[in-house]
CSV table of C-alpha atoms in Angstrom, one decimal:
chain,number,residue,atom,x,y,z
G,143,TRP,CA,100.3,70.9,102.0
G,144,LYS,CA,98.2,72.4,104.8
G,145,LEU,CA,96.0,70.7,107.4
G,146,PHE,CA,92.8,72.3,108.8
G,147,HIS,CA,89.7,71.1,110.6
G,148,ASP,CA,86.2,71.4,109.1
G,149,PRO,CA,82.9,71.9,111.1
G,150,HIS,CA,82.1,68.2,111.0
G,151,LYS,CA,85.2,67.2,113.1
G,152,GLN,CA,87.0,66.0,110.1
G,153,TRP,CA,90.5,66.9,109.0
G,154,LYS,CA,91.2,68.1,105.5
G,155,LEU,CA,94.4,68.7,103.4
G,156,PHE,CA,95.0,71.1,100.6
G,157,HIS,CA,98.0,71.8,98.5
G,158,ASP,CA,99.7,75.2,98.1
G,159,PRO,CA,103.2,75.0,96.7
G,160,GLN,CA,103.4,78.8,96.0
G,161,GLN,CA,101.9,79.7,99.4
G,162,GLN,CA,99.2,81.9,97.9
G,163,TRP,CA,96.2,80.8,99.8
G,164,ILE,CA,94.9,82.1,103.2
G,165,LEU,CA,92.8,80.0,105.5
G,166,PHE,CA,90.5,81.7,108.0
G,167,HIS,CA,87.5,81.0,110.2
G,168,ASP,CA,84.1,82.7,109.9
G,169,PRO,CA,81.5,83.2,112.7
G,170,GLN,CA,79.5,80.2,111.7
G,171,GLN,CA,82.5,77.9,112.6
G,172,GLN,CA,83.2,77.2,109.0
G,173,TRP,CA,86.6,77.3,107.3
G,174,LYS,CA,87.0,79.6,104.3
G,175,LEU,CA,89.8,80.0,101.7
G,176,PHE,CA,90.6,82.9,99.5
G,177,HIS,CA,93.4,83.5,97.0
G,178,ASP,CA,95.9,86.3,97.2
G,179,PRO,CA,99.0,85.8,95.0
G,180,GLN,CA,100.1,89.4,95.3
G,181,GLN,CA,99.5,89.5,99.1
G,182,GLN,CA,97.5,92.6,99.0
G,183,TRP,CA,94.6,91.7,101.3
G,184,ASN,CA,94.5,91.9,105.1
G,185,LEU,CA,92.1,90.6,107.7
G,186,PHE,CA,90.8,92.3,110.9
G,187,LEU,CA,88.2,91.7,113.5
G,188,ASP,CA,85.3,94.1,114.3
G,189,PRO,CA,83.7,94.5,117.8
G,190,GLN,CA,81.0,91.9,116.8
G,191,GLN,CA,83.7,89.3,116.5
G,192,GLN,CA,83.3,89.0,112.7
G,193,TRP,CA,86.1,89.1,110.3
G,194,LYS,CA,86.5,91.6,107.5
G,195,LEU,CA,88.8,92.1,104.5
G,196,PHE,CA,90.3,95.3,103.2
G,197,HIS,CA,92.7,95.9,100.3
G,198,ASP,CA,96.2,97.2,100.9
G,199,PRO,CA,98.3,96.7,97.8
G,200,GLN,CA,101.2,98.9,99.1
G,201,GLN,CA,100.8,97.6,102.7
G,202,GLN,CA,100.7,101.1,104.1
G,203,TRP,CA,97.7,100.7,106.5
G,204,LYS,CA,98.0,99.8,110.2
G,205,LEU,CA,95.5,99.0,112.9
G,206,PHE,CA,95.3,100.2,116.5
G,207,LEU,CA,92.8,99.9,119.3
G,208,ASP,CA,91.1,103.0,120.8
G,209,PRO,CA,89.7,103.2,124.4
G,210,GLN,CA,86.2,102.2,123.3
G,211,GLN,CA,87.6,98.8,122.1
G,212,LEU,CA,87.1,99.8,118.4
G,213,TRP,CA,89.6,99.3,115.8
G,214,LYS,CA,90.9,102.1,113.6
G,215,LEU,CA,93.0,102.4,110.5
G,216,PHE,CA,95.8,104.8,109.8
G,217,LEU,CA,98.3,105.1,107.0
G,218,VAL,CA,102.0,104.7,107.6
G,219,GLU,CA,105.0,104.0,105.4
G,220,ILE,CA,106.1,100.5,106.2
G,221,VAL,CA,109.8,99.7,106.1
G,222,PRO,CA,110.0,95.9,105.4
G,223,ARG,CA,111.5,94.0,108.3
G,224,PRO,CA,114.6,92.0,107.4
G,225,THR,CA,114.1,88.3,107.4
G,226,THR,CA,115.8,86.7,110.4
G,227,THR,CA,116.9,83.1,110.1
G,228,VAL,CA,117.5,81.3,113.4
G,229,ASP,CA,119.6,78.2,113.1
G,230,ILE,CA,119.1,75.7,115.8
G,231,VAL,CA,122.5,74.4,116.7
G,232,PRO,CA,122.2,70.9,118.4
G,233,ARG,CA,124.0,70.5,121.6
G,234,PRO,CA,127.3,68.7,121.2
G,235,THR,CA,127.7,65.2,122.7
G,236,ALA,CA,130.0,65.3,125.7
G,237,THR,CA,132.3,62.3,126.1
G,238,VAL,CA,133.6,61.9,129.6
G,239,GLU,CA,136.8,59.8,129.8
G,240,ILE,CA,137.3,58.2,133.2
G,241,VAL,CA,140.9,57.6,134.0
G,242,PRO,CA,141.3,54.5,136.2
G,243,ARG,CA,143.3,54.8,139.3
G,244,SER,CA,146.9,53.7,139.2
G,245,THR,CA,147.7,50.2,140.7
G,246,THR,CA,150.0,50.4,143.7
G,247,THR,CA,151.8,47.3,145.0
G,248,VAL,CA,152.6,47.4,148.7
G,249,GLU,CA,154.6,44.7,150.4
G,250,PHE,CA,153.4,44.0,153.9
G,251,VAL,CA,154.9,42.0,156.7
G,252,PRO,CA,153.2,38.6,157.0
G,253,ARG,CA,150.2,39.0,159.2
G,254,PRO,CA,147.3,36.8,159.9
G,255,THR,CA,144.9,36.5,157.1
G,256,THR,CA,142.4,39.3,156.9
G,257,THR,CA,139.2,39.1,155.1
G,258,VAL,CA,138.4,42.4,153.3
G,259,GLU,CA,134.9,43.0,152.2
G,260,ILE,CA,134.8,45.3,149.2
G,261,VAL,CA,131.7,47.4,149.0
G,262,PRO,CA,131.2,48.1,145.3
G,263,ARG,CA,130.3,51.5,144.2
G,264,PRO,CA,126.6,52.1,143.6
G,265,THR,CA,125.4,52.4,140.0
G,266,THR,CA,124.7,56.0,139.1
G,267,THR,CA,121.7,56.6,136.9
G,268,VAL,CA,121.5,59.8,135.0
G,269,GLU,CA,118.0,60.6,134.0
G,270,ILE,CA,117.8,62.8,131.0
G,271,VAL,CA,114.6,64.9,130.9
G,272,PRO,CA,113.6,65.4,127.3
G,273,ARG,CA,112.5,68.7,126.2
G,274,SER,CA,108.8,69.5,126.4
G,275,THR,CA,106.8,69.5,123.2
G,276,THR,CA,105.4,72.9,122.5
G,277,THR,CA,102.1,72.9,120.6
G,278,VAL,CA,101.2,76.2,118.9
G,279,GLU,CA,97.5,76.4,118.0
G,280,ILE,CA,96.8,78.7,115.1
G,281,VAL,CA,93.4,80.3,115.5
G,282,PRO,CA,92.0,80.8,112.0
G,283,ARG,CA,90.5,84.0,111.1
G,284,PRO,CA,86.8,84.0,110.4
G,285,THR,CA,85.1,84.7,107.1
G,286,ALA,CA,84.4,88.3,106.4
G,287,THR,CA,80.8,88.8,105.3
G,288,GLU,CA,79.8,92.1,104.0
G,289,GLU,CA,76.1,92.8,103.4
G,290,ILE,CA,75.4,95.0,100.4
G,291,VAL,CA,72.4,97.2,101.1
G,292,PRO,CA,70.9,98.1,97.7
G,293,ARG,CA,69.6,101.6,97.2
G,294,PRO,CA,65.9,101.9,97.0
G,295,THR,CA,64.3,102.2,93.6
G,296,THR,CA,62.9,105.6,93.0
G,297,THR,CA,59.8,105.8,90.9
G,298,VAL,CA,58.8,109.2,89.5
G,299,GLU,CA,55.3,109.1,88.3
G,300,ILE,CA,54.3,111.8,85.9
G,301,VAL,CA,50.5,112.5,86.1
G,302,PRO,CA,49.4,113.2,82.5
G,303,ARG,CA,47.6,116.4,81.7
G,304,SER,CA,43.9,116.4,81.7
G,305,THR,CA,42.0,116.2,78.4
G,306,THR,CA,40.6,119.6,77.5
G,307,THR,CA,37.5,119.7,75.2
G,308,VAL,CA,37.3,123.1,73.4
G,309,ALA,CA,34.6,123.9,70.9
G,310,ILE,CA,36.6,125.9,68.3
G,311,VAL,CA,36.6,126.7,64.7
G,312,PRO,CA,36.7,123.4,62.8
G,313,ARG,CA,40.4,122.7,62.1
G,314,PRO,CA,42.1,119.4,61.4
G,315,THR,CA,42.9,117.3,64.5
G,316,THR,CA,46.5,117.6,65.6
G,317,THR,CA,48.1,114.9,67.7
G,318,GLU,CA,51.4,115.6,69.3
G,319,GLU,CA,53.3,112.5,70.4
G,320,PHE,CA,55.9,113.0,73.1
G,321,VAL,CA,58.8,110.6,72.8
G,322,PRO,CA,60.1,109.7,76.3
G,323,ARG,CA,63.8,109.8,77.1
G,324,PRO,CA,65.5,106.3,76.9
G,325,THR,CA,66.3,104.7,80.2
G,326,THR,CA,70.0,104.4,80.9
G,327,THR,CA,71.2,101.6,83.2
G,328,VAL,CA,74.7,101.8,84.5
G,329,GLU,CA,76.1,98.4,85.7
G,330,PHE,CA,78.9,98.4,88.2
G,331,VAL,CA,81.2,95.4,88.0
G,332,PRO,CA,82.2,94.4,91.6
G,333,ARG,CA,85.8,93.5,92.3
G,334,PRO,CA,86.7,89.8,92.3
G,335,THR,CA,87.0,88.1,95.6
G,336,THR,CA,90.5,87.3,96.6
G,337,THR,CA,91.4,84.4,98.9
G,338,VAL,CA,94.6,84.5,100.9
G,339,GLU,CA,96.0,81.4,102.5
G,340,PHE,CA,98.1,81.4,105.7
G,341,VAL,CA,100.9,78.9,105.7
G,342,PRO,CA,101.8,77.7,109.2
G,343,ARG,CA,105.5,77.4,110.0
G,344,PRO,CA,107.0,73.9,109.9
G,345,THR,CA,107.5,72.0,113.2
G,346,THR,CA,111.2,71.5,114.1
G,347,THR,CA,112.1,68.5,116.2
G,348,VAL,CA,115.4,68.5,118.1
G,349,GLU,CA,116.6,65.1,119.2
G,350,ILE,CA,118.7,65.0,122.4
G,351,VAL,CA,121.3,62.1,122.4
G,352,PRO,CA,121.7,60.8,125.9
G,353,ARG,CA,125.1,60.3,127.3
G,354,SER,CA,126.7,56.9,127.2
G,355,THR,CA,126.8,54.8,130.4
G,356,THR,CA,130.3,54.0,131.6
G,357,THR,CA,131.0,51.1,133.9
G,358,VAL,CA,134.1,51.3,136.0
G,359,GLU,CA,135.5,48.1,137.5
G,360,ILE,CA,137.5,48.6,140.7
G,361,VAL,CA,140.2,46.1,141.4
G,362,PRO,CA,140.6,45.5,145.1
G,363,ARG,CA,144.0,45.9,146.7
G,364,PRO,CA,145.5,42.9,148.4
G,365,THR,CA,145.1,42.5,152.1
G,366,THR,CA,144.0,46.1,152.4
G,367,THR,CA,140.9,47.3,154.2
G,368,GLU,CA,139.9,50.3,152.3
G,369,GLU,CA,136.6,51.9,152.7
G,370,ILE,CA,135.4,53.2,149.4
G,371,VAL,CA,133.0,56.0,149.8
G,372,PRO,CA,130.5,55.8,146.9
G,373,ARG,CA,130.1,58.8,144.8
G,374,PRO,CA,126.9,60.7,145.3
G,375,THR,CA,124.1,60.3,142.8
G,376,THR,CA,124.1,63.2,140.4
G,377,THR,CA,120.9,64.1,138.6
G,378,VAL,CA,121.4,66.2,135.6
G,379,GLU,CA,118.3,68.1,134.8
G,380,ILE,CA,118.1,69.5,131.3
G,381,VAL,CA,116.0,72.6,131.2
G,382,PRO,CA,114.1,72.8,128.0
G,383,ARG,CA,114.4,75.9,126.0
G,384,PHE,CA,112.1,78.8,126.6
G,385,THR,CA,108.7,78.2,125.1
G,386,LYS,CA,107.4,81.2,123.2
G,387,THR,CA,103.7,81.6,122.7
G,388,VAL,CA,102.7,83.7,119.8
G,389,GLU,CA,99.3,85.2,120.2
G,390,ILE,CA,97.8,86.3,116.9
G,391,VAL,CA,95.6,89.4,117.6
G,392,PRO,CA,92.9,89.5,114.9
G,393,ARG,CA,92.4,92.7,113.1
G,394,PRO,CA,89.0,94.5,113.6
G,395,THR,CA,86.3,94.7,111.1
G,396,THR,CA,85.5,98.1,109.5
G,397,THR,CA,81.9,98.4,108.4
G,398,VAL,CA,81.1,101.0,105.8
G,399,ASP,CA,77.4,101.9,105.8
G,400,ILE,CA,76.0,103.1,102.5
G,401,VAL,CA,73.2,105.5,103.1
G,402,PRO,CA,70.7,105.2,100.2
G,403,ARG,CA,69.5,108.3,98.6
G,404,PRO,CA,66.0,109.4,99.7
G,405,THR,CA,63.1,108.8,97.4
G,406,ALA,CA,61.9,112.0,95.8
G,407,THR,CA,58.3,112.0,94.6
G,408,VAL,CA,57.4,114.9,92.3
G,409,GLU,CA,53.7,115.4,92.1
G,410,ILE,CA,52.4,117.3,89.1
G,411,VAL,CA,48.9,118.7,89.6
G,412,PRO,CA,47.1,118.5,86.3
G,413,ARG,CA,45.0,121.4,85.1
G,414,SER,CA,41.3,121.2,85.5
G,415,THR,CA,39.2,120.4,82.5
G,416,THR,CA,37.7,123.5,80.9
G,417,THR,CA,34.9,123.4,78.4
G,418,VAL,CA,34.5,126.5,76.4
G,419,GLU,CA,31.4,126.7,74.2
G,420,PHE,CA,31.4,129.4,71.5
G,421,VAL,CA,28.2,130.8,69.9
G,422,PRO,CA,28.7,131.0,66.1
G,423,ARG,CA,28.9,134.7,65.3
G,424,PRO,CA,30.3,136.3,62.3
G,425,THR,CA,33.9,137.6,62.5
G,426,THR,CA,34.2,137.0,66.2
G,427,THR,CA,37.7,136.7,67.8
G,428,VAL,CA,37.7,134.7,71.0
G,429,GLU,CA,40.8,135.3,73.1
G,430,ILE,CA,41.6,132.7,75.8
G,431,VAL,CA,43.2,134.3,78.7
G,432,PRO,CA,45.5,131.8,80.5
G,433,ARG,CA,45.4,131.3,84.2
G,434,PRO,CA,47.6,133.4,86.4
G,435,THR,CA,51.1,132.0,87.1
G,436,THR,CA,51.1,129.5,89.9
G,437,THR,CA,54.4,128.4,91.6
G,438,VAL,CA,54.2,125.0,93.4
G,439,GLU,CA,57.3,124.4,95.6
G,440,ILE,CA,57.8,120.7,96.6
G,441,VAL,CA,60.5,120.2,99.2
G,442,PRO,CA,61.6,116.4,99.1
G,443,ARG,CA,63.7,114.7,101.8
G,444,SER,CA,66.9,115.4,100.0
G,445,THR,CA,66.4,119.1,100.4
G,446,THR,CA,65.9,119.5,96.7
G,447,THR,CA,63.6,122.3,95.6
G,448,VAL,CA,61.6,121.7,92.5
G,449,GLU,CA,59.9,124.8,91.2
G,450,ILE,CA,57.0,124.0,88.8
G,451,VAL,CA,56.0,127.0,86.7
G,452,PRO,CA,52.9,126.7,84.5
G,453,ARG,CA,52.9,126.6,80.7
G,454,PRO,CA,53.2,130.2,79.7
G,455,THR,CA,56.9,131.2,79.7
G,456,THR,CA,57.8,128.5,82.3
G,457,ILE,CA,61.2,126.9,82.8
G,458,VAL,CA,61.3,124.0,85.3
G,459,GLU,CA,64.9,123.4,86.4
G,460,ILE,CA,65.5,120.3,88.5
G,461,VAL,CA,69.0,120.2,90.0
G,462,PRO,CA,69.7,116.6,91.2
G,463,ARG,CA,72.7,115.5,93.2
G,464,SER,CA,74.9,115.0,90.2
G,465,THR,CA,74.6,118.8,89.4
G,466,THR,CA,72.7,118.1,86.1
G,467,THR,CA,70.4,120.8,85.0
G,468,VAL,CA,67.4,119.6,83.0
G,469,ALA,CA,65.7,122.6,81.3
G,470,ILE,CA,62.1,121.8,80.2
G,471,VAL,CA,61.1,124.3,77.6
G,472,PRO,CA,57.3,124.9,77.9
G,473,ARG,CA,55.0,125.2,74.9
G,474,PRO,CA,54.7,128.7,73.5
G,475,THR,CA,51.6,130.7,74.2
G,476,THR,CA,49.2,130.5,71.3
G,477,THR,CA,46.3,132.8,70.6
G,478,VAL,CA,43.5,131.1,68.7
G,479,GLU,CA,41.1,133.1,66.6
G,480,PHE,CA,37.9,131.3,66.1
G,481,VAL,CA,35.8,131.5,63.0
G,482,PRO,CA,32.2,130.2,63.1
G,483,ARG,CA,32.7,126.6,61.9
G,484,PRO,CA,31.4,123.2,62.9
G,485,THR,CA,32.5,122.1,66.4
G,486,THR,CA,35.8,120.1,66.5
G,487,THR,CA,37.2,118.1,69.4
G,488,VAL,CA,40.9,118.1,70.0
G,489,GLU,CA,42.3,115.2,72.0
G,490,ILE,CA,45.6,115.9,73.9
G,491,VAL,CA,47.6,112.7,74.2
G,492,PRO,CA,49.2,112.6,77.7
G,493,ARG,CA,52.9,111.9,78.2
G,494,PRO,CA,53.8,108.3,78.9
G,495,THR,CA,54.9,107.4,82.4
G,496,THR,CA,58.7,107.1,82.8
G,497,THR,CA,60.2,104.9,85.5
G,498,VAL,CA,63.8,105.7,86.5
G,499,LYS,CA,65.6,102.8,88.1
G,500,ILE,CA,68.7,103.6,90.2
G,501,VAL,CA,71.3,100.9,90.2
G,502,PRO,CA,73.0,100.7,93.6
G,503,ARG,CA,76.8,101.2,93.8
G,504,PRO,CA,78.9,98.2,94.7
G,505,THR,CA,80.0,97.9,98.4
G,506,THR,CA,83.6,99.1,98.9
């Protein structure tokens, strides 16, 4: 059973027979518990006086303080310290045996009667100073709060191509439907929170048995004037054992800042609407000359160069961070030969807008 104090000035108890729970204190003056049966988690304090947790299953990480009062971690091989058991041996009770003085009979010549006043010895009081009570206050460690900064959502808006109305030889209307790629969502499962409980050491009470009081009765000698010098008063001062104050130095907090990826916006400039009107003539071939090749280079924040090449023989290669190459094969160049027929309107269906949602990684 453990005893701790909550923020409302009330004492609480909780049970931990296997000693697997750790109790620590957060910056809002509230007590927290976390479970650590394998004893793989450690607590340390950052410069903002906030507690943090880090995982150390092999117990190979150590903390040290640099000149800027910031805590650092370094890896060492820890040799487990041997467990030292200190047995408190009680002081033995000392028994003092007082040997009475021997009785001596002296025969004196008759003399006039003499009155002898016997001064009794004063009572000696031995004051036993008990050992001082040592109170060790265990300062709990505060709760480590880590704020997870999600990565911003990147929305790539694809501007559909403009509708081109061409008066051509009557042909059946062709509708091409572009199937967008399915959106893939990757869900990261965070690690479970582990609570470690610190078990305080039990209090040991040593009882000092005072020495027994011995009363000595002095038998006066007959007709003898003897001055008894009283024994001096002896005060035995018992010096308590050395009080050792153990100061628990909290471990510092290490904050890992996750820099979100910059938002990259790719702007696709649609082609202008071109209306070509053909005069019906017999056996006339109209050749549509495509526009010259235009290279648009968009430099986003993430220093990613997206080169957009127009339709004729164009390959747009977008290299993201994950070194994935997406090759967009353009439509082949088509030469249309027009025969004088009724005017036909061809409607080009634009590509649907695709929204890519980036799921942030869990905080480590």
